[in-house]
Amino acid sequence: MPNCVAHKNQELYEHLEGVAELAKIYAEKIGMGNYGELMGLLHDLGKYSAEFQKYITDAIKKDDPQFNPDEDEDFEDPTGKKGKIDHSTAGAQFLTKEIAKSNAHKALGQFLSLCLVSHHSGLIDCLTTDNNGTRDSYSKRLSKSDLKTHMKESTRNADERVLERIDAILANESFTRSFEETCRNIVRASPEQNPFSTVTQLQWGLLVRFLFSTLIDADRQDTADSAKPKEAQHCQHGNYRSWKELIERLENKYKTFVTGNHVDQVRKEVSEYCLRAAKRAKGLFTLTVPTGGGKTLASLRFALGHADEHRMDRIIYIIPFTTIIDQNAHDVREILEPEDHPEDAGKIVLEHHSNIGADVQSWKEKVLTENWDAPVVFTTMVQFLEAFFGAGTRGARRMHQLAKSVIIFDEIQTLPVRCVHLFNNAINFLVNQCGSSVVLCTATQPLLGSVDKKKGALNLSEENELMPDVGKLFVDLQRVLVHDCRKSPGWTYAEIAKLAVGRVREDRNCLVVVNTKKAARIIFEETNKSGIEVFHLSTGMCPAHRKSTLKKIHQKLDDKKPILCVSTQLIEAGVNISFRSVIRLLAGLDSIAQAAGRCNRHGGSELGNVFIVNPVEENLEYLKDMAAGKEKSNRVLDDYKDNPLKYDNDIIGPKILEWYYQNYFYQQKGEMAYKVSARECGRDDTLLSLLSTNSLALVREDLKKNVLRQSFMTAARLFKSIDAPTRSVIVRYGDEGRKLVGQLCAAFDVEKQYALIKKAQQYSVNLFPYEFDKLSEQDALYRVQEGTEIFYLDYPYYSKITGVSLVPVTKEEQFKDEYIDI
C-alpha cells in the first residue's frame, strides 16, 4: 500500500524511522538502544491497515478548508472514530510472534510488547484488581482477533525498509544480552536476590516504565516536530552550554562573596567540601547541613563539577513545594544566565511544576517542559514521583531524562511517609541501573536507609555523606538557644500571642510558626491588637502576595523596626530570613529544627531564642503525618529533658534527630507501602504490592505464566503523591491581579492565553477540595471563559492581609479601589 500516512504532512515510514531514531538515543542511556529502536519501528505498525488509512486520509481532508465533501463520494466523516481503530496492538503481536520463533527471552517480549500496546493510554494492567476477580488483561489484549488488530494485513502493507530493519535487530545474536544483564543486575542488587521478591519485581516494573518513557517521548517529539516545524526549532535536543562554561559562571559568583563572620566562613567551607566531592564516583550521597549553611549553591557547585567529571546529561533539582521553587530557580538563573549572555536567557534553567493552566501550553513550552529539555531543571517532588508512578503518559514521558543525571533533592525530610518505599525503589533504580547520582539535602536527614529492606531501603552509610564531620558542622553553626516550653494541658492561642508580643518587646522581632491556617489567622488577629506591626504568611495567599509581604518583612528587619510575623510551615523550607526570636508550635522535630533555621540565621553576636509551645486547642485530624510527628516529638523531648548529655546537649542536633526519626518511622512503618482500600481498587492492598509481586491478585496458577504481573494502570490511577489533590484558582490580588483576570477573560486564542496563564501562576492559590466546593456553593468562583477549568475568585473572599477566606471578609480587608465586576 503506497504512501501510507501517519499524520498530516508525515508519511508513516518517516514517522516510524523518526521515532525509532529518537527512542534508540534515549534507551541507549541504559544500554538498550536496540529495544528503543525496535519499539519505534513497531509502535504504529497497525496504521498500515486499510481501515486506519481510510480514517486518517478522511480526517486530513476534513481539516482542509478548501475540501468539499459533496465532491468526494469516497469520503466518510471521521468524527467519532479517533482512538477507535486499534493501531497499537499489531506491533505487539508481531513482536511476540517473532520473539517466540527465535526462542529469544520470553520476558523481553512481554516488556516491549506491553510498552507498544500502552503507548497511547499509559501502561495497562497485566493483572486486573476489579471486583469481578483477577484477570490476565495483558494476555487478553495480545490475543485480540486479527480482524480487530489487522496485524497480518499491516505486516503485508508495511514498507520493506522498516521490516528489513526490524528483522536485522531481531537477528542480531546479542539482541537479548543487555536485557538479561540488566535483569540479573536488578536481582543481584535486591536484598533477597530473588527474582520473585517485592524489590526485584518492582525494579523490573520500573525498567518497563523506563522503556515506555523512551517510546512515548520519541513518539510525541517526532509528531510535534512534524506538525509544528517552526516550534521544533526551540528544542535544544541536549545541545547545551558546556558544563565548564557554567562552572566558570558559578565560580565568578563565588569570587564576589565576602566572609563577614563565622557563619560565612562555615558556608565557605561547606561549599569547598562540595567542590572537592564532585570528583567522587557516581552514586548516592547525603548533604547534611544545618539550615542557613548555604546548601543550595554548595549543592550546585557539586552538581556542576560532578556532571562535568562524569559527562552527565543534566542537573535536576527536586523541590518539595511550589512555594519556594520560584526563589531557588531565580537565584540559580541569575548566576547561570547572566545579563552579559542574553542568548542564554530561558535556555539554561527550566522551571517545571504543576500549577494553574497545566493543560494549556504553547508548543514552545511543551517542547521544553514535557521532556525537561534543559541542562538545569527545577521541578517538584510531585512531578518527580509522577514520572515514576503517575497515570497516563505525560509524567512517564520524562522518566528517561532522569538517567545519567545529577539529581538534587532539597529538604528531603518533606517526603510523604506513604511514598517512602516507592521513592526508595525509584532512587535505587536511578543509581544502580541508570547511571545517575542522587544527593539528599537537608538539615534533618530522614532514615531512609533504615526502613524495611525487603520493601525498599536506600543503601546509606557514613560514606555517602559529602560533609566530613556533620557533628562539628552543627556545633559550628549553632546560633540559637532552644527552650522547651511545653506545659499541661497546653498553651491557648491567646497565651501564645501574648508570648510573641513579649518577645518582640524584648528582641525587636519575632516569628511564630504554626501548623494550620486556622491557627495562623487566630494568632494573627490576637497579636494585631497589641499595636505592634504584624504580618501574616500562609499558602492561602498567592505567590505575588507572599513575595510582597516577605519584601516588607525583610525591609522592616533591615531597618530594625519592631515586627511580628505569624506563618504556616511554608516559611520553614527555603525562605532566607532571620528573626531574633522564633516560637514554634509543637510539630515533628524536623519541623522544629527547620523553624529554628529562621532564627539568627546569619550568626549575630548574640544567640537567638527558639521557644517550643504545645497548643491546647489544635485539630490535626486531617494531617496524620503531622500528628504522628508531633506525638513522637513529645516523646524524644521528654527523653532529652531526662538526659541532655545523651544528645550532646543539642535539642535539635543530629543525635536527637536520629532518635526522633527512629521513633517516627517505627510508628509509621505500616504506612510506607502506600495503602489503598477495597473501595478504591477492589481489595485492601498497597501500591507497593500492585507494582511488584501483586500477590493478592495471584489466586490462580495460570496467572503466573507471565513475568510481569503488575497492575500498572490501576496503581497509577490511585497514586497521588500528596495527601489531597488541590485545585488552583486565580485571585485578583492588587492591580496586576485584576488586570490579569480581565485579560484572561478577553483572550480566546490558546497561544495568547498561555502567556497570561503562566503569569497567573503568581496570582493563584491551591485549594483543597472542600475549600473549592464551599466557595463554589457560595458562587464565589467564576470561569475565565465558558468551557475552561480555569477559575478566578470573587473579591469578598480574598483578604489583602491573610489571603483566601471561605467567608466574605470585611470591606477594610478587600481591595476596595479595584472592587469592580469584570
Phi, psi and omega in degrees: 000107185286155172056043174290140183245149176263315179213177175301131178067019177215120177287155187295316182296326178295319180294314181298318180289324178295315179294319180299319181296314180292314181298326177297316179298314183295316184286338180292345176302331177244023175076023183236037181301325180295328179286323176298315180298316181297315179296321179299321180288334186257345193297327180246030181304323182297346178287351176282355180287151179298324181296317181289319180297324176296315180297312187290323179292323176294323179295320178294318177301314184297327180285346181280117182297341180273351186283136176244109184298337180290341181266359182233100185288344178274349184291134173234128183300119183278359182306130178088353182267347183301127180080358183268342180261116183290112177239006181255341182283330184303314181296322179294318178295317179300315183295312181297324178294316182291321178294322178297321180295324185269002181059026177287175184301117182299322182299322179299320178300320179290318179303310186285319181292328177297320177296320183295314183287347186255002194288356172249340189252342197097157184305128182279164174291136168282311173243139180276167179231018189284174184289348180276004181103157183290135177230152177272085185286332178296309181296324178298318179294319181288340181263014178303148181298143177297337176297333180264327184265338178059033184297313182295314180298317182296321178295319178297322186274348186294151178296138182301321182298326179290313181295322180296320180291322176299314180300319182296320180294315182292330183279346182298129185295341179259018186306317186265358190300310184295325178296312182296320180296316180295318179298319178295319179299321179296317179297315182296326182279348180281149186298328181263351182048047183232126182296343182257010180281163180301312184295315179300312182296321179292321179294322175296322176297322177292327175297318175300314181299322179296311179298321176300318179300317181297323181289310186289327177294317178298318180297310181295320182293314180295320179296315180296318180297324180287318184286325185228072184300327179292317179293330181298340179294340179285345180291134181267339178050038176079004179271082187254171168303145182293153178300325181297321178295319181290325175299317180299321180294320178292318181296325176297324177294318180298330180294340181273349183286140179250134178270102186263332181208188186292331178293317176300323180294318179295317178301320178296319179294318177302314180297319179295320177300317180295322179297316180291324181292342181300338181279351183293159179298156179298150179164204181255132183227157168242146174233097186257104183224133178303153179303139183087007182270006176080037184295323188298306181287327178295318179291327175294322178298317176297313187296315180297314179295320180293319179296322178290318181299321187247012177055050180282160184279318184200169175245130181235120175265125177255114185253140185291325188230145174295340182294339182242356184295322180300314183296311182296316180295322180297315181299316181288323180297321180299330180276314188270345175237065185293159183299332181279005173231066183298336180294343181265357183302123179079003183249346183261309185251122181245127172264134175214114175212156181283125178205195185300138178074025183299334181273355182246102184228149173282161178298323180299315180292323181299314185294341177268306188283327187292335174229026173050053183273075178199156181288329179232120184241132171251120178219184185251165175300325177302310181295322178299310182293327177296326179298329181266325192229357185282167182278163175074206185242345186297307180291317182300330182303331186270351189302318185294340179288348177280346177286149180052040181234157169263119187244118183254120176261114179270136180053056185297341181294347180275001178303127178302136185302319185293346180263004189302308184290322176298315179298312182301318178295322178296316180295317179298322178295316181296318184284315187278328187246341188247004177067027179262159171245138184236134178239124177260109185258134172180164169274345187228081185293120172289154186273065184289346176269356184252007178274180184301112183294331181290345177253348179126105176229154177279146179274082186248141174209182179299334181292340180282342186285135180280336179271135184288334183210089183295319180303314179296323180299319179293323177294315182295330183256020178284114186236003185221158166254128181258125182251118177277102185253023178297146178211168179255133003273359181137175182266134170283161178298326178295321178292321178296318179298318179296318178299316182297315179298320178297320179294323178297318182292335179268320187249002181081330180206158182204145175244131174248123180249125186242174184262339184225156177294327178298314179297320179300316182294315183296312182292323176301311182296323181291315182287336182292346179280352190280345186091349175279148178287123185240136177245153182236137176225130174199169178286357172285350178261143179288159182305319179299322179294314180297317180298317179298317180294316179297324178298317178295319180298313179303317182295317179297319179295317179298324181275002180057038176275147177289118180217160176228139177235131175247122188222151168281185185300344187304335183283348186280341185243109169082001180267117184274093183211153186221125176244158177284327178229145175227133172249123181243120173295141186307131179207195174301147183298331177297319178293322178298317179295321179294320178297321179298335178291351175263010181247125180048045189300325186258013170076060175291170184293332178255142177294144175278171182237129178241129183244125176262122179235147180254110182290142183273338190243029185268140178243110180248030184303322183263005179239071190295319179297319180294318179298319179295318178297320179297317180298316182288330175297320177305316183294311184286329176293323174297319180296319178297319181299324180286327186208078181298328182299329179302334183244027178058029179057027179238106186288346175231028182273179185301321184291315181288328177295322177296318179294322177300311181295324177300316178293314184296312182291327178297316179294325187264005187300330179288346182265349192285347181268003178066084182290144171228153188260166177299327178296328184276323186223015176094347177196158174287125185202191174229155176294329177301317178291313182302329183262010179225254185285336182051045191298328181287346178271341186276070180266349180231143181298325184293345179279353184269002185289335180268144179293318180267125182233011186291149172262072188301309187291320178298314179298318180296321179295325183275343186287127170225122187285345174239162190298324182220130178292145180241162177235138182271141170229148178272138177245148182269068180278116177068184183296321181295318179297320179295313179298319183299314179297318177300319179292321179295321180293336183262347185269120181254340179281128184301318181297320178290323179300322189298317180300322179290320182295322178298318177295326183294343178300331178284348183238029181240153178231135177274125181251142171289158183307318182294326178292316179299315182295319181295319178292323177297318180299332180266011182055038181264356182243138180229142173286142177293330174209152178300138177089353178260164175250027178255120187245153169234158189261143177290149185306314187296349184257017175226122180266136178288358178254311188244357176090213186298136176232141180278354174230155180302137179268169181293159178301327181294331181273347181276165175276083191299319185295339184249015185281085178223157177274148177249000000 
